[in-house]
PDB file of C-alpha atoms in Angstrom:
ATOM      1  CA  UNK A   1       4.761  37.942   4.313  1.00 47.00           C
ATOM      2  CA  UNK A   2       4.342  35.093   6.457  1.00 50.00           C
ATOM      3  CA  UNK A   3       3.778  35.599   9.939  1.00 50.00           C
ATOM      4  CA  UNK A   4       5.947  33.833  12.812  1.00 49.00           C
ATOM      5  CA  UNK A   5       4.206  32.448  16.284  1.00 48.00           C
ATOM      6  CA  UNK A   6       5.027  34.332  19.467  1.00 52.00           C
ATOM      7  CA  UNK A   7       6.452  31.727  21.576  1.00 50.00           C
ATOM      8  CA  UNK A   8       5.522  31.838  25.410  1.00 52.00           C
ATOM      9  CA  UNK A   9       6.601  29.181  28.118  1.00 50.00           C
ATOM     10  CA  UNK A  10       4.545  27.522  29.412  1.00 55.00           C
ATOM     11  CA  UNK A  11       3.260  28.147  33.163  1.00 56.00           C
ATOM     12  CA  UNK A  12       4.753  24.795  34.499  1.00 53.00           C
ATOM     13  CA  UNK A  13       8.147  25.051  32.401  1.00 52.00           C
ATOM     14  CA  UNK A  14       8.618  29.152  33.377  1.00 55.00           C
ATOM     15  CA  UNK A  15       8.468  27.779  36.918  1.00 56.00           C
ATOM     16  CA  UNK A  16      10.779  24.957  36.324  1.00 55.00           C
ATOM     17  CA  UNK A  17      12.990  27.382  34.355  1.00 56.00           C
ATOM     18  CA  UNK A  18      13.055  29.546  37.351  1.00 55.00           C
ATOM     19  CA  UNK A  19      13.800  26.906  39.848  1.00 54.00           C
ATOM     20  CA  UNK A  20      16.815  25.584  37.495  1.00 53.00           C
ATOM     21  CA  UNK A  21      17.991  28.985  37.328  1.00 52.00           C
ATOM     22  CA  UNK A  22      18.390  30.046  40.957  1.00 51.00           C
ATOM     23  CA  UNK A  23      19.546  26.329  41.698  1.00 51.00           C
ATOM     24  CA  UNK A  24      22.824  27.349  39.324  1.00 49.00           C
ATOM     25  CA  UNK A  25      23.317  30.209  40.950  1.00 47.00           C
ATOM     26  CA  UNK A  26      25.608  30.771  43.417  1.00 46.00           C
ATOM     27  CA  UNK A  27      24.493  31.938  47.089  1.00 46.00           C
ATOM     28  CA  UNK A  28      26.006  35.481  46.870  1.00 41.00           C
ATOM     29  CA  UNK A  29      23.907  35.833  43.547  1.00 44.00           C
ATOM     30  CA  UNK A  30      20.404  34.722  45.173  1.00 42.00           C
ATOM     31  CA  UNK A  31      17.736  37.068  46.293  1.00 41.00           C
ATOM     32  CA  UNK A  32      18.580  37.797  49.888  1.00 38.00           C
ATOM     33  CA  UNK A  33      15.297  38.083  50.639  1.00 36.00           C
ATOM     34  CA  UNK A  34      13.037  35.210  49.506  1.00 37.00           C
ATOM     35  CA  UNK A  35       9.448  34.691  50.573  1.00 38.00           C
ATOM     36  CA  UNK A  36       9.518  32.347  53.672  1.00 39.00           C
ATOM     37  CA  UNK A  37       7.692  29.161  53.651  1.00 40.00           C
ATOM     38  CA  UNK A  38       7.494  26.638  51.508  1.00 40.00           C
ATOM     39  CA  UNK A  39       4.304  27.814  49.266  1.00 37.00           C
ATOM     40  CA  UNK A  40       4.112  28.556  45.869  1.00 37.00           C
ATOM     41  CA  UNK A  41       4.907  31.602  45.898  1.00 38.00           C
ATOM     42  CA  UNK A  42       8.555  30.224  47.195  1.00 36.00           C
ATOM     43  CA  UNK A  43       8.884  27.627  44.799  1.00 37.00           C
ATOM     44  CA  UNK A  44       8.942  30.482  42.238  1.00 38.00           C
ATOM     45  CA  UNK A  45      10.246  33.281  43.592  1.00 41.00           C
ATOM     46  CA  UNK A  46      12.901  34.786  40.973  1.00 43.00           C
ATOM     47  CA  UNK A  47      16.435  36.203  42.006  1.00 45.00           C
ATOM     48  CA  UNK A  48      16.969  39.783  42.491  1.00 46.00           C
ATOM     49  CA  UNK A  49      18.031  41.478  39.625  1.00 48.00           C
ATOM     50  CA  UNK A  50      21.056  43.976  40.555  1.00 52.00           C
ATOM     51  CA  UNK A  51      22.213  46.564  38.606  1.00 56.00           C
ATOM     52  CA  UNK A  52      25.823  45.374  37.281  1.00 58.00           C
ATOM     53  CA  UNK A  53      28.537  47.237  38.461  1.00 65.00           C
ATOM     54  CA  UNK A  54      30.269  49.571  35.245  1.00 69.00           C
ATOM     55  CA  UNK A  55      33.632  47.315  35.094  1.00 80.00           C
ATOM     56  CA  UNK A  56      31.563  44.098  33.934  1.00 87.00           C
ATOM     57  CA  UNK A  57      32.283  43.134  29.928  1.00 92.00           C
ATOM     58  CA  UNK A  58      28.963  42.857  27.978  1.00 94.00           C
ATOM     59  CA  UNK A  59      27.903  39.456  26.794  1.00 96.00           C
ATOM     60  CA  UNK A  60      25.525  38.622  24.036  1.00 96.00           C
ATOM     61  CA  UNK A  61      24.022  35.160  25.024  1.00 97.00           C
ATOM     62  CA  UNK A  62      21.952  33.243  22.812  1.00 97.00           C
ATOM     63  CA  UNK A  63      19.621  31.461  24.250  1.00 96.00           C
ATOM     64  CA  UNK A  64      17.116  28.304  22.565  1.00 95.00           C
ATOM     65  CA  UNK A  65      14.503  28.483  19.937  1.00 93.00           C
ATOM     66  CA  UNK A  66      11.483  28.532  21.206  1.00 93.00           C
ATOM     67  CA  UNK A  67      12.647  30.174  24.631  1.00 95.00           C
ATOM     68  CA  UNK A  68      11.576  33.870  25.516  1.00 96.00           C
ATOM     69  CA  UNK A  69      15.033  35.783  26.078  1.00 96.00           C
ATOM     70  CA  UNK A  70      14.242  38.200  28.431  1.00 94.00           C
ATOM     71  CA  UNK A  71      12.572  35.550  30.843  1.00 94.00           C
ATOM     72  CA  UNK A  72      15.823  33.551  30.553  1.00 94.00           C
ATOM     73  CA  UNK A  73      17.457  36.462  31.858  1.00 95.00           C
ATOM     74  CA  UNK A  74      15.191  37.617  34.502  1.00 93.00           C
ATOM     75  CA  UNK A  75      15.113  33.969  35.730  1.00 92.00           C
ATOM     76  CA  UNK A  76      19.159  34.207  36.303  1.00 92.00           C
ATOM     77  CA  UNK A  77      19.065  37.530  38.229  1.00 92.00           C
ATOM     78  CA  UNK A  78      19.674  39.606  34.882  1.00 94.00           C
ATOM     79  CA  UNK A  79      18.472  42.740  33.661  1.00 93.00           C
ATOM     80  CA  UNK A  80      19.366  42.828  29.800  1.00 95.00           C
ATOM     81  CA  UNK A  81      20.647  45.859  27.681  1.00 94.00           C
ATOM     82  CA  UNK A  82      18.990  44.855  24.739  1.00 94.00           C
ATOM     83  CA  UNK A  83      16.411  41.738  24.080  1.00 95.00           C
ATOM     84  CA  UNK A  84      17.143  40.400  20.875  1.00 94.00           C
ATOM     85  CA  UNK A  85      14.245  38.307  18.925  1.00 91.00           C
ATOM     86  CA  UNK A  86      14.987  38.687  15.178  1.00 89.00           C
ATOM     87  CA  UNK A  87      18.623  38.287  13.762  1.00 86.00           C
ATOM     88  CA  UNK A  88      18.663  36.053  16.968  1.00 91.00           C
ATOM     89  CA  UNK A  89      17.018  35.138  20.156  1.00 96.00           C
ATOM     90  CA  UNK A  90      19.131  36.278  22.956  1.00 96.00           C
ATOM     91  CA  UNK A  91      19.814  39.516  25.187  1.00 97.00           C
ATOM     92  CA  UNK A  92      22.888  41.397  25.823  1.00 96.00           C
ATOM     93  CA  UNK A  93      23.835  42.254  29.231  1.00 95.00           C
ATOM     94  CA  UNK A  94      26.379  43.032  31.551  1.00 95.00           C
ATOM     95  CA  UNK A  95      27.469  39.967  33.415  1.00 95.00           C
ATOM     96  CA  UNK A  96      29.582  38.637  36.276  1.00 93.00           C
ATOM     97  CA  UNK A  97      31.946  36.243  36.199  1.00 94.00           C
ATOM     98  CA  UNK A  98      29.394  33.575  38.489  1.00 93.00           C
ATOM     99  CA  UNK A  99      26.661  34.834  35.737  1.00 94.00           C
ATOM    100  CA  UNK A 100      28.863  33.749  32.503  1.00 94.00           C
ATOM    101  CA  UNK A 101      29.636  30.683  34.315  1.00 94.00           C
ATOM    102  CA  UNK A 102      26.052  29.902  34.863  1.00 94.00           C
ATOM    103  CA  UNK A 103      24.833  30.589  32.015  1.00 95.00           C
ATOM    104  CA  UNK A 104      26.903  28.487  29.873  1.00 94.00           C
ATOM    105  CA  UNK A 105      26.395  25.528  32.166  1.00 93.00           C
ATOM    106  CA  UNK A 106      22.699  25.650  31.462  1.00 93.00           C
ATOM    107  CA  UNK A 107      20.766  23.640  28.187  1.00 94.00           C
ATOM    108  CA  UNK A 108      19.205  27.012  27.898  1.00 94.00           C
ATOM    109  CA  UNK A 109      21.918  28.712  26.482  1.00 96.00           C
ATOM    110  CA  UNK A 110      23.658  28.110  22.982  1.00 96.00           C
ATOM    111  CA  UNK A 111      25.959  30.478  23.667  1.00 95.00           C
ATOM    112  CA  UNK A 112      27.980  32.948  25.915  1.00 96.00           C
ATOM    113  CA  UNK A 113      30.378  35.640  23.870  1.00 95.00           C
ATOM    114  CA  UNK A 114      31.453  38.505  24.896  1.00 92.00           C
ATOM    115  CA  UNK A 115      30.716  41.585  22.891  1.00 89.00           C
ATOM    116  CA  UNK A 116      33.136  43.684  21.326  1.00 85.00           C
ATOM    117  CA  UNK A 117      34.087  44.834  17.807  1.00 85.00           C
ATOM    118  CA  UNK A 118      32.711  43.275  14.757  1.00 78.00           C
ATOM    119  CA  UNK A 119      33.380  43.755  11.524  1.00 79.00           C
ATOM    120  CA  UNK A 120      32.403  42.615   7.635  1.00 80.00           C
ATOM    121  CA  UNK A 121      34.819  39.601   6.303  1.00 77.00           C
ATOM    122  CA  UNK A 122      36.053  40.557   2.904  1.00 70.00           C
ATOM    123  CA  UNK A 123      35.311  44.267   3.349  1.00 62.00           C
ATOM    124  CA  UNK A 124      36.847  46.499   1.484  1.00 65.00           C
ATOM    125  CA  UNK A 125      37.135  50.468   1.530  1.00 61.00           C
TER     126      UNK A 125
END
């Protein structure tokens, strides 16, 4: 059995992540309530993370090898269903229409796709 590394960001690129993130997000989306000044604790404050209202579709978004899923989402505001770090490194979520379009304008990301039924090609019963 060979044994995999457990990728973590880096301090200085989960800050720069977290800037990027709340820079691409749109000014309804942003924590209303940000720490004032312009400290360090500013520079890297992280958007609120709302609870998604029940008529949102669920997304599964993969996100870059090498990148920790869940602090991709939490940097965009978004508080996954599932974390996904085996079959392949993304989360699934419920997301806005702002959120999708964020997320898929961001290196990040590989991809955006909405969930929904899957089944085996060739299948038969």
């Amino acid at each position: 059995m060979r044994n995999q590394p457990r990728w973590t960001l880096p301090a200085a690129v989960a800050a720069a992540l977290a800037a990027t993130a709340a820079a691409a997000l749109p000014a309804h989306a942003r924590h209303a309530e940000a720490p004032a000044g312009d400290g360090p604790a500013a520079a890297h404050a992280a958007p609120a993370a709302a609870a998604a209202p029940a008529d949102w579709p669920t997304y599964l978004i993969t996100v870059r090898r090498g990148l920790d899923p869940g602090t991709v989402a939490r940097s965009y505001g978004i508080t996954p269903v599932h974390v996904y770090r085996h079959a392949l490194n993304g989360f699934a979520a419920p997301l806005s229409p702002d959120q999708v379009t964020a997320l898929q304008g961001t290196p990040l990301v590989e991809s955006v796709e909405q969930d929904g039924p899957a089944s085996g090609a060739g299948a038969t019963a």
